[in-house]
């Protein structure tokens, strides 16, 4: 879009994209923690209820990702509108 406009876009656009990417990495890490936690519990005894902190951390990360995705969608729509010819 910057090439189409021949000028740089607002700094908030790249910030929003960076925050979404960071949120994706956090969700991936929380999911990995959940998988490790589940597999280690199965090896060391009968299956028990999952540790609530791991599940709550994953839920919080998913919520943050949802909010970041909404913001990115809005920011990219605005950038697209600014790119269109008048």
XYZ file of N, CA and C in Angstrom, residues 1 9 12-13 15 25 29 33 35 38-39 49 52 58 60 70 73 80 82-84:
63
model
N 0.819 -1.179 0.000
C 0.000 0.000 0.000
C 0.870 1.252 0.000
N 2.894 4.983 5.258
C 1.629 4.971 5.992
C 1.863 5.411 7.434
N 0.870 3.999 13.307
C -0.056 3.121 14.020
C -0.339 1.836 13.258
N -0.227 1.880 11.943
C -0.490 0.689 11.131
C 0.567 -0.375 11.400
N 2.497 -0.529 13.990
C 2.394 -0.892 15.404
C 1.307 -1.933 15.620
N 2.370 -15.088 18.552
C 3.458 -15.819 19.193
C 3.114 -16.211 20.630
N 2.831 -20.011 22.154
C 3.574 -20.435 23.344
C 2.635 -21.008 24.404
N 2.564 -24.784 25.932
C 2.569 -25.066 27.373
C 1.436 -26.009 27.754
N -0.048 -28.231 25.823
C 0.235 -29.575 25.297
C 1.277 -30.276 26.160
N -0.307 -31.292 29.468
C -1.200 -32.439 29.317
C -0.421 -33.727 29.115
N 0.593 -33.694 28.279
C 1.344 -34.918 28.005
C 2.171 -35.351 29.214
N -7.543 -33.434 36.087
C -8.032 -32.170 35.557
C -6.834 -31.282 35.226
N -5.568 -25.203 35.932
C -6.403 -24.083 35.490
C -5.585 -22.892 35.031
N -4.036 -19.434 28.340
C -4.369 -19.604 26.924
C -5.591 -18.780 26.562
N -6.652 -16.029 27.995
C -6.272 -14.617 27.991
C -5.493 -14.268 26.719
N -8.953 -7.572 15.513
C -9.972 -6.567 15.191
C -9.332 -5.227 14.863
N -7.626 -5.369 11.450
C -8.599 -5.311 10.358
C -9.063 -3.884 10.118
N -6.308 0.990 3.359
C -6.802 0.723 2.017
C -7.619 1.898 1.495
N -7.298 4.983 2.312
C -6.391 6.089 2.012
C -5.610 5.833 0.727
N -5.466 4.577 0.336
C -4.703 4.205 -0.849
C -5.512 4.373 -2.128
N -6.826 4.234 -2.019
C -7.674 4.311 -3.205
C -7.562 5.685 -3.864
